[in-house]
PDB file of C-alpha atoms in Angstrom:
ATOM      1  CA  MET A   1      35.615  28.566 -16.477  1.00 42.00           C
ATOM      2  CA  VAL A   2      39.319  28.055 -15.817  1.00 41.00           C
ATOM      3  CA  GLU A   3      41.891  29.638 -18.073  1.00 44.00           C
ATOM      4  CA  ALA A   4      45.653  29.233 -18.298  1.00 42.00           C
ATOM      5  CA  SER A   5      47.950  32.224 -18.473  1.00 42.00           C
ATOM      6  CA  PRO A   6      50.996  31.811 -20.734  1.00 40.00           C
ATOM      7  CA  THR A   7      53.225  33.850 -18.432  1.00 41.00           C
ATOM      8  CA  VAL A   8      54.127  33.558 -14.775  1.00 42.00           C
ATOM      9  CA  VAL A   9      52.188  35.974 -12.584  1.00 47.00           C
ATOM     10  CA  THR A  10      54.351  38.538 -10.815  1.00 47.00           C
ATOM     11  CA  GLY A  11      51.639  40.755  -9.318  1.00 58.00           C
ATOM     12  CA  THR A  12      50.955  41.368  -5.659  1.00 79.00           C
ATOM     13  CA  ASN A  13      49.526  38.680  -3.415  1.00 87.00           C
ATOM     14  CA  ARG A  14      46.848  39.928  -1.063  1.00 91.00           C
ATOM     15  CA  PRO A  15      45.549  38.145   2.035  1.00 92.00           C
ATOM     16  CA  LEU A  16      42.287  36.280   1.613  1.00 93.00           C
ATOM     17  CA  ARG A  17      39.146  38.202   2.399  1.00 91.00           C
ATOM     18  CA  GLU A  18      37.177  36.743   5.281  1.00 91.00           C
ATOM     19  CA  PHE A  19      34.853  34.155   3.769  1.00 87.00           C
ATOM     20  CA  ARG A  20      31.955  35.274   5.964  1.00 83.00           C
ATOM     21  CA  ASN A  21      32.178  38.768   4.474  1.00 87.00           C
ATOM     22  CA  VAL A  22      31.734  37.479   0.913  1.00 89.00           C
ATOM     23  CA  LYS A  23      28.103  37.613  -0.252  1.00 90.00           C
ATOM     24  CA  TRP A  24      26.530  35.956  -3.257  1.00 89.00           C
ATOM     25  CA  LYS A  25      23.030  34.991  -4.351  1.00 90.00           C
ATOM     26  CA  ALA A  26      22.089  31.878  -6.290  1.00 88.00           C
ATOM     27  CA  ASP A  27      19.922  32.273  -9.385  1.00 86.00           C
ATOM     28  CA  THR A  28      17.183  30.394  -7.516  1.00 87.00           C
ATOM     29  CA  PRO A  29      16.969  29.531  -3.800  1.00 90.00           C
ATOM     30  CA  VAL A  30      18.922  26.356  -3.024  1.00 90.00           C
ATOM     31  CA  SER A  31      19.034  23.959  -0.107  1.00 92.00           C
ATOM     32  CA  ARG A  32      22.212  22.893   1.646  1.00 90.00           C
ATOM     33  CA  ALA A  33      22.020  19.475  -0.039  1.00 90.00           C
ATOM     34  CA  GLU A  34      21.667  21.106  -3.473  1.00 91.00           C
ATOM     35  CA  LEU A  35      24.595  23.392  -2.711  1.00 92.00           C
ATOM     36  CA  GLY A  36      26.659  20.348  -1.773  1.00 91.00           C
ATOM     37  CA  ARG A  37      25.865  18.701  -5.099  1.00 89.00           C
ATOM     38  CA  MET A  38      26.777  21.872  -6.983  1.00 90.00           C
ATOM     39  CA  ARG A  39      30.115  22.016  -5.213  1.00 90.00           C
ATOM     40  CA  GLU A  40      30.858  18.356  -5.879  1.00 89.00           C
ATOM     41  CA  ALA A  41      30.027  18.829  -9.561  1.00 87.00           C
ATOM     42  CA  PHE A  42      32.489  21.717  -9.780  1.00 89.00           C
ATOM     43  CA  TRP A  43      35.363  19.904  -8.058  1.00 89.00           C
ATOM     44  CA  ASP A  44      34.716  16.752 -10.088  1.00 84.00           C
ATOM     45  CA  THR A  45      34.788  18.499 -13.473  1.00 82.00           C
ATOM     46  CA  GLN A  46      36.972  21.623 -13.418  1.00 82.00           C
ATOM     47  CA  PRO A  47      40.342  19.928 -12.713  1.00 79.00           C
ATOM     48  CA  ALA A  48      39.912  17.932 -15.931  1.00 75.00           C
ATOM     49  CA  TYR A  49      40.174  21.051 -18.113  1.00 77.00           C
ATOM     50  CA  SER A  50      43.433  22.684 -17.082  1.00 82.00           C
ATOM     51  CA  GLY A  51      45.716  23.422 -14.167  1.00 88.00           C
ATOM     52  CA  ARG A  52      47.634  21.121 -11.863  1.00 89.00           C
ATOM     53  CA  GLN A  53      45.911  18.422  -9.838  1.00 86.00           C
ATOM     54  CA  GLU A  54      47.814  19.200  -6.635  1.00 87.00           C
ATOM     55  CA  ILE A  55      46.810  22.866  -6.861  1.00 91.00           C
ATOM     56  CA  TRP A  56      43.147  21.925  -7.327  1.00 92.00           C
ATOM     57  CA  GLN A  57      43.415  19.713  -4.238  1.00 88.00           C
ATOM     58  CA  ALA A  58      44.945  22.541  -2.219  1.00 91.00           C
ATOM     59  CA  LEU A  59      42.259  24.980  -3.392  1.00 93.00           C
ATOM     60  CA  ARG A  60      39.506  22.589  -2.373  1.00 91.00           C
ATOM     61  CA  LEU A  61      41.101  22.157   1.050  1.00 90.00           C
ATOM     62  CA  ALA A  62      41.284  25.927   1.394  1.00 91.00           C
ATOM     63  CA  CYS A  63      37.623  26.370   0.435  1.00 92.00           C
ATOM     64  CA  GLU A  64      36.559  23.697   2.937  1.00 90.00           C
ATOM     65  CA  ALA A  65      38.825  24.944   5.743  1.00 88.00           C
ATOM     66  CA  ASP A  66      37.227  25.777   9.077  1.00 84.00           C
ATOM     67  CA  SER A  67      38.623  29.325   9.044  1.00 87.00           C
ATOM     68  CA  THR A  68      40.039  31.887   6.652  1.00 89.00           C
ATOM     69  CA  ALA A  69      43.354  31.710   8.540  1.00 88.00           C
ATOM     70  CA  THR A  70      43.635  27.986   7.833  1.00 88.00           C
ATOM     71  CA  ALA A  71      42.696  28.567   4.193  1.00 90.00           C
ATOM     72  CA  GLN A  72      45.432  31.211   3.952  1.00 91.00           C
ATOM     73  CA  ALA A  73      47.986  28.791   5.417  1.00 89.00           C
ATOM     74  CA  ILE A  74      47.064  26.204   2.787  1.00 90.00           C
ATOM     75  CA  LEU A  75      47.470  28.706  -0.043  1.00 91.00           C
ATOM     76  CA  ASP A  76      50.792  29.935   1.353  1.00 89.00           C
ATOM     77  CA  SER A  77      52.142  26.388   1.639  1.00 86.00           C
ATOM     78  CA  THR A  78      51.440  25.760  -2.053  1.00 88.00           C
ATOM     79  CA  ASN A  79      52.579  29.216  -3.276  1.00 89.00           C
ATOM     80  CA  ILE A  80      49.169  30.153  -4.667  1.00 93.00           C
ATOM     81  CA  VAL A  81      48.873  33.871  -5.460  1.00 94.00           C
ATOM     82  CA  VAL A  82      45.523  35.640  -4.991  1.00 95.00           C
ATOM     83  CA  PRO A  83      45.956  39.165  -6.429  1.00 93.00           C
ATOM     84  CA  THR A  84      42.652  40.555  -5.121  1.00 93.00           C
ATOM     85  CA  GLY A  85      42.298  38.405  -2.008  1.00 93.00           C
ATOM     86  CA  LEU A  86      39.188  36.806  -3.508  1.00 93.00           C
ATOM     87  CA  LEU A  87      39.350  33.327  -5.047  1.00 94.00           C
ATOM     88  CA  SER A  88      36.388  34.033  -7.294  1.00 92.00           C
ATOM     89  CA  ASP A  89      38.407  36.812  -8.985  1.00 92.00           C
ATOM     90  CA  GLY A  90      41.106  34.313  -9.881  1.00 92.00           C
ATOM     91  CA  CYS A  91      44.309  32.947  -8.385  1.00 94.00           C
ATOM     92  CA  TYR A  92      47.559  31.597  -9.848  1.00 93.00           C
ATOM     93  CA  ASP A  93      50.106  28.880  -9.256  1.00 91.00           C
ATOM     94  CA  GLU A  94      53.871  29.274  -9.677  1.00 89.00           C
ATOM     95  CA  LEU A  95      53.667  28.403 -13.380  1.00 90.00           C
ATOM     96  CA  GLY A  96      51.124  31.134 -14.093  1.00 90.00           C
ATOM     97  CA  ASN A  97      48.103  28.851 -14.468  1.00 91.00           C
ATOM     98  CA  GLN A  98      44.902  30.631 -13.529  1.00 92.00           C
ATOM     99  CA  TYR A  99      42.193  29.102 -11.339  1.00 94.00           C
ATOM    100  CA  ILE A 100      38.821  30.762 -10.792  1.00 92.00           C
ATOM    101  CA  ILE A 101      36.835  29.395  -7.859  1.00 93.00           C
ATOM    102  CA  PRO A 102      33.152  30.395  -7.713  1.00 92.00           C
ATOM    103  CA  ALA A 103      31.950  31.839  -4.422  1.00 92.00           C
ATOM    104  CA  MET A 104      29.559  28.903  -3.999  1.00 92.00           C
ATOM    105  CA  CYS A 105      32.599  26.724  -3.189  1.00 93.00           C
ATOM    106  CA  PHE A 106      33.552  28.616  -0.032  1.00 93.00           C
ATOM    107  CA  VAL A 107      30.464  30.501   1.193  1.00 92.00           C
ATOM    108  CA  GLU A 108      26.744  29.790   1.395  1.00 92.00           C
ATOM    109  CA  PRO A 109      24.342  31.952  -0.659  1.00 93.00           C
ATOM    110  CA  VAL A 110      22.163  34.558   1.010  1.00 93.00           C
ATOM    111  CA  ASN A 111      19.096  32.741  -0.365  1.00 92.00           C
ATOM    112  CA  LEU A 112      19.921  29.359   1.156  1.00 92.00           C
ATOM    113  CA  VAL A 113      16.664  27.657   2.187  1.00 92.00           C
ATOM    114  CA  ASP A 114      15.910  25.143   4.904  1.00 85.00           C
ATOM    115  CA  GLU A 115      15.204  21.616   3.793  1.00 71.00           C
ATOM    116  CA  PRO A 116      12.025  19.748   4.684  1.00 61.00           C
ATOM    117  CA  ALA A 117      12.363  17.489   7.711  1.00 52.00           C
ATOM    118  CA  ALA A 118      11.973  14.403   5.532  1.00 48.00           C
ATOM    119  CA  SER A 119      15.047  15.238   3.447  1.00 46.00           C
ATOM    120  CA  ALA A 120      17.110  16.884   6.144  1.00 45.00           C
ATOM    121  CA  PRO A 121      19.340  14.075   7.500  1.00 46.00           C
ATOM    122  CA  ASP A 122      22.552  15.096   5.778  1.00 53.00           C
ATOM    123  CA  SER A 123      24.452  13.175   8.449  1.00 49.00           C
ATOM    124  CA  ALA A 124      23.168   9.901   7.024  1.00 52.00           C
ATOM    125  CA  SER A 125      24.282  10.900   3.553  1.00 50.00           C
ATOM    126  CA  GLN A 126      27.656  11.879   4.902  1.00 48.00           C
ATOM    127  CA  GLN A 127      27.920   8.524   6.669  1.00 49.00           C
ATOM    128  CA  ASN A 128      27.116   6.730   3.420  1.00 53.00           C
ATOM    129  CA  LEU A 129      29.773   8.745   1.607  1.00 47.00           C
ATOM    130  CA  ALA A 130      32.271   7.947   4.353  1.00 45.00           C
ATOM    131  CA  THR A 131      31.397   4.257   4.104  1.00 49.00           C
ATOM    132  CA  GLU A 132      31.849   4.294   0.338  1.00 51.00           C
ATOM    133  CA  ALA A 133      35.171   6.125   0.696  1.00 44.00           C
ATOM    134  CA  GLY A 134      36.324   3.604   3.279  1.00 45.00           C
ATOM    135  CA  ALA A 135      35.345   0.751   0.985  1.00 49.00           C
ATOM    136  CA  ALA A 136      37.302   2.334  -1.844  1.00 45.00           C
ATOM    137  CA  ILE A 137      40.403   2.667   0.359  1.00 40.00           C
ATOM    138  CA  THR A 138      39.969  -0.933   1.474  1.00 42.00           C
ATOM    139  CA  ALA A 139      39.728  -2.092  -2.133  1.00 46.00           C
ATOM    140  CA  ARG A 140      42.836  -0.152  -3.126  1.00 42.00           C
ATOM    141  CA  SER A 141      44.739  -1.409  -0.101  1.00 41.00           C
ATOM    142  CA  SER A 142      43.730  -5.014  -0.806  1.00 45.00           C
ATOM    143  CA  ALA A 143      44.876  -4.645  -4.395  1.00 47.00           C
ATOM    144  CA  HIS A 144      48.333  -3.735  -3.114  1.00 45.00           C
ATOM    145  CA  GLY A 145      48.372  -6.333  -0.357  1.00 47.00           C
ATOM    146  CA  GLN A 146      47.864  -3.745   2.386  1.00 44.00           C
ATOM    147  CA  ARG A 147      45.475  -3.798   5.295  1.00 43.00           C
ATOM    148  CA  PRO A 148      43.054  -0.841   5.623  1.00 40.00           C
ATOM    149  CA  GLU A 149      43.816   1.712   8.268  1.00 42.00           C
ATOM    150  CA  SER A 150      41.841   1.961  11.491  1.00 37.00           C
ATOM    151  CA  PRO A 151      40.705   5.502  12.405  1.00 35.00           C
ATOM    152  CA  ALA A 152      41.518   4.888  16.056  1.00 35.00           C
ATOM    153  CA  VAL A 153      44.352   6.893  17.589  1.00 32.00           C
ATOM    154  CA  GLU A 154      47.425   4.735  17.997  1.00 34.00           C
ATOM    155  CA  SER A 155      50.722   5.287  19.770  1.00 35.00           C
ATOM    156  CA  ALA A 156      53.023   8.054  18.592  1.00 37.00           C
ATOM    157  CA  GLY A 157      56.564   7.794  17.292  1.00 40.00           C
ATOM    158  CA  SER A 158      57.400   5.242  14.643  1.00 41.00           C
ATOM    159  CA  ALA A 159      53.956   3.628  14.275  1.00 42.00           C
ATOM    160  CA  ALA A 160      54.724   0.130  13.237  1.00 36.00           C
ATOM    161  CA  VAL A 161      52.245  -2.672  13.763  1.00 33.00           C
ATOM    162  CA  GLN A 162      50.912  -3.482  10.302  1.00 38.00           C
ATOM    163  CA  ASP A 163      50.935  -6.484   8.010  1.00 37.00           C
ATOM    164  CA  GLY A 164      52.217  -8.632  10.835  1.00 36.00           C
ATOM    165  CA  THR A 165      55.146  -6.323  11.623  1.00 39.00           C
ATOM    166  CA  SER A 166      55.751  -5.890  15.352  1.00 39.00           C
ATOM    167  CA  ALA A 167      56.193  -2.493  16.988  1.00 38.00           C
ATOM    168  CA  GLY A 168      59.903  -3.097  17.379  1.00 40.00           C
ATOM    169  CA  ALA A 169      60.486  -4.038  13.739  1.00 41.00           C
ATOM    170  CA  THR A 170      60.002  -1.566  10.912  1.00 43.00           C
ATOM    171  CA  ILE A 171      60.519  -1.834   7.208  1.00 50.00           C
ATOM    172  CA  GLY A 172      62.667   0.760   5.510  1.00 56.00           C
ATOM    173  CA  PRO A 173      64.926   3.422   7.022  1.00 68.00           C
ATOM    174  CA  SER A 174      63.708   5.640   9.834  1.00 82.00           C
ATOM    175  CA  VAL A 175      63.653   9.385   9.180  1.00 85.00           C
ATOM    176  CA  SER A 176      62.833  12.436  11.261  1.00 88.00           C
ATOM    177  CA  ILE A 177      60.321  14.733   9.552  1.00 89.00           C
ATOM    178  CA  THR A 178      59.093  18.197  10.467  1.00 88.00           C
ATOM    179  CA  VAL A 179      55.331  18.654  10.805  1.00 88.00           C
ATOM    180  CA  ARG A 180      54.201  22.288  10.556  1.00 83.00           C
ATOM    181  CA  LEU A 181      50.887  22.762  12.371  1.00 82.00           C
ATOM    182  CA  SER A 182      48.171  25.149  11.216  1.00 77.00           C
ATOM    183  CA  THR A 183      47.594  25.865  14.935  1.00 74.00           C
ATOM    184  CA  GLY A 184      51.144  27.182  15.154  1.00 75.00           C
ATOM    185  CA  GLY A 185      54.551  25.659  15.724  1.00 80.00           C
ATOM    186  CA  ASP A 186      56.401  22.599  14.457  1.00 85.00           C
ATOM    187  CA  ILE A 187      56.818  19.105  15.837  1.00 87.00           C
ATOM    188  CA  LYS A 188      59.382  16.447  14.955  1.00 88.00           C
ATOM    189  CA  LEU A 189      58.328  12.870  14.291  1.00 89.00           C
ATOM    190  CA  ASP A 190      60.466   9.801  13.752  1.00 89.00           C
ATOM    191  CA  VAL A 191      58.793   7.660  11.105  1.00 89.00           C
ATOM    192  CA  ALA A 192      59.720   4.543   9.172  1.00 88.00           C
ATOM    193  CA  GLY A 193      59.321   3.974   5.461  1.00 87.00           C
ATOM    194  CA  SER A 194      56.710   1.297   6.184  1.00 89.00           C
ATOM    195  CA  ASP A 195      54.503   3.632   8.262  1.00 90.00           C
ATOM    196  CA  THR A 196      51.297   4.772   6.596  1.00 90.00           C
ATOM    197  CA  ILE A 197      50.155   8.382   6.542  1.00 90.00           C
ATOM    198  CA  GLY A 198      47.159   7.278   8.614  1.00 90.00           C
ATOM    199  CA  ARG A 199      49.532   6.168  11.354  1.00 91.00           C
ATOM    200  CA  VAL A 200      51.529   9.378  11.057  1.00 91.00           C
ATOM    201  CA  LYS A 201      48.273  11.275  11.670  1.00 91.00           C
ATOM    202  CA  SER A 202      47.649   9.137  14.751  1.00 90.00           C
ATOM    203  CA  ALA A 203      51.094  10.040  16.040  1.00 89.00           C
ATOM    204  CA  ILE A 204      50.392  13.731  15.440  1.00 89.00           C
ATOM    205  CA  LEU A 205      47.101  13.479  17.340  1.00 87.00           C
ATOM    206  CA  GLU A 206      48.855  11.944  20.317  1.00 86.00           C
ATOM    207  CA  ARG A 207      51.517  14.627  20.289  1.00 84.00           C
ATOM    208  CA  LEU A 208      48.828  17.314  20.064  1.00 80.00           C
ATOM    209  CA  SER A 209      47.054  15.921  23.121  1.00 75.00           C
ATOM    210  CA  THR A 210      50.244  15.882  25.206  1.00 69.00           C
ATOM    211  CA  SER A 211      52.431  18.735  23.977  1.00 60.00           C
ATOM    212  CA  ILE A 212      49.776  21.330  23.099  1.00 55.00           C
ATOM    213  CA  PRO A 213      47.464  21.525  26.118  1.00 51.00           C
ATOM    214  CA  THR A 214      45.928  24.773  24.834  1.00 50.00           C
ATOM    215  CA  LEU A 215      44.238  22.927  21.956  1.00 55.00           C
ATOM    216  CA  PRO A 216      40.474  23.360  22.568  1.00 56.00           C
ATOM    217  CA  ALA A 217      38.805  20.263  23.970  1.00 56.00           C
ATOM    218  CA  THR A 218      36.138  18.782  21.689  1.00 54.00           C
ATOM    219  CA  LYS A 219      33.934  15.716  21.809  1.00 60.00           C
ATOM    220  CA  LYS A 220      35.720  14.254  18.795  1.00 73.00           C
ATOM    221  CA  PRO A 221      39.458  14.251  18.053  1.00 76.00           C
ATOM    222  CA  PRO A 222      40.565  16.856  15.505  1.00 80.00           C
ATOM    223  CA  ARG A 223      40.702  15.871  11.854  1.00 82.00           C
ATOM    224  CA  ILE A 224      44.095  16.216  10.208  1.00 86.00           C
ATOM    225  CA  LYS A 225      44.916  16.768   6.550  1.00 83.00           C
ATOM    226  CA  LEU A 226      48.540  16.508   5.475  1.00 85.00           C
ATOM    227  CA  LEU A 227      50.096  18.208   2.457  1.00 79.00           C
ATOM    228  CA  GLN A 228      53.630  18.076   1.191  1.00 75.00           C
ATOM    229  CA  LEU A 229      54.752  20.242  -1.736  1.00 66.00           C
ATOM    230  CA  GLY A 230      51.125  20.921  -2.606  1.00 61.00           C
ATOM    231  CA  ARG A 231      50.186  17.234  -2.695  1.00 72.00           C
ATOM    232  CA  VAL A 232      47.543  15.759  -0.387  1.00 75.00           C
ATOM    233  CA  LEU A 233      48.943  12.729   1.457  1.00 83.00           C
ATOM    234  CA  GLU A 234      46.258  10.045   1.602  1.00 84.00           C
ATOM    235  CA  ASP A 235      45.893   7.822   4.664  1.00 87.00           C
ATOM    236  CA  ASN A 236      46.816   4.633   2.827  1.00 87.00           C
ATOM    237  CA  PHE A 237      50.081   6.038   1.453  1.00 86.00           C
ATOM    238  CA  ARG A 238      53.281   4.810   3.037  1.00 87.00           C
ATOM    239  CA  VAL A 239      56.032   7.209   4.072  1.00 87.00           C
ATOM    240  CA  SER A 240      58.284   5.636   1.450  1.00 85.00           C
ATOM    241  CA  ASP A 241      55.585   6.159  -1.229  1.00 82.00           C
ATOM    242  CA  ALA A 242      55.343   9.845  -0.291  1.00 79.00           C
ATOM    243  CA  ARG A 243      59.164  10.084  -0.530  1.00 80.00           C
ATOM    244  CA  LEU A 244      59.464  11.869   2.797  1.00 81.00           C
ATOM    245  CA  ASN A 245      63.045  12.391   3.941  1.00 79.00           C
ATOM    246  CA  GLU A 246      64.985  14.194   6.664  1.00 77.00           C
ATOM    247  CA  SER A 247      64.463  17.578   4.976  1.00 76.00           C
ATOM    248  CA  ALA A 248      60.734  17.098   4.448  1.00 77.00           C
ATOM    249  CA  VAL A 249      58.337  19.672   5.888  1.00 81.00           C
ATOM    250  CA  VAL A 250      54.766  18.405   6.009  1.00 85.00           C
ATOM    251  CA  GLN A 251      51.894  20.861   6.426  1.00 81.00           C
ATOM    252  CA  ALA A 252      49.307  19.636   8.947  1.00 83.00           C
ATOM    253  CA  PHE A 253      45.922  21.355   8.833  1.00 81.00           C
ATOM    254  CA  ILE A 254      43.999  20.765  12.049  1.00 79.00           C
ATOM    255  CA  GLN A 255      40.212  20.851  11.809  1.00 76.00           C
ATOM    256  CA  LEU A 256      38.405  20.851  15.139  1.00 71.00           C
ATOM    257  CA  GLN A 257      35.171  18.895  15.434  1.00 68.00           C
ATOM    258  CA  ASP A 258      32.272  19.616  17.761  1.00 62.00           C
TER     259      ASP A 258
END
């Protein structure tokens, strides 16, 4: 249950405890698929009761981060205070709203059970979810007269070719934004108001591959999630929609894939 505190929290903020050191046991043994459904049910319902939507989004990103360090960076970027270092004990935003995140959202139970072979292919379910999400983005983009984004990595810089616009012609003023990487360091990108966040991510990927050679090599390119002032920037947003300007600092959370 999520409660709202009437006063702003001024207590200490402790670092997150390592997720792998947190132990919990479900009332009855659950499979990974059942755990996934429980998590989805929580994230789908709790934000409707209280709190700020952008904080809920940041908390979900933190819980699904590939490391506790990345989760901590997400919380720091959105000024979320965790007095005990444990999200399940409660955390607070700058306005004093309290958010309690059950341990099931960021760690598996000790009584997690293997699924039968017949029901095991989670990858297919994930592919279906990805397809449905892509269809939803396509529908939203079509409703606004936009073309859906391709996941392929495209050239860095001011990514332009969209809606018939050539690479040399961009819509809206060009701005230089700062991208703060969860892997460490900042990079500068010149973007146009007409560029989509999906294209900005492509530019970041290209810069990562050329300017950060120490990034571990994986079979798949890293996934990137962008936040600005606690708000998740969706791929089909345009830079002008996100109101990014010269002073903007965008948090980029890099998730490596096997």
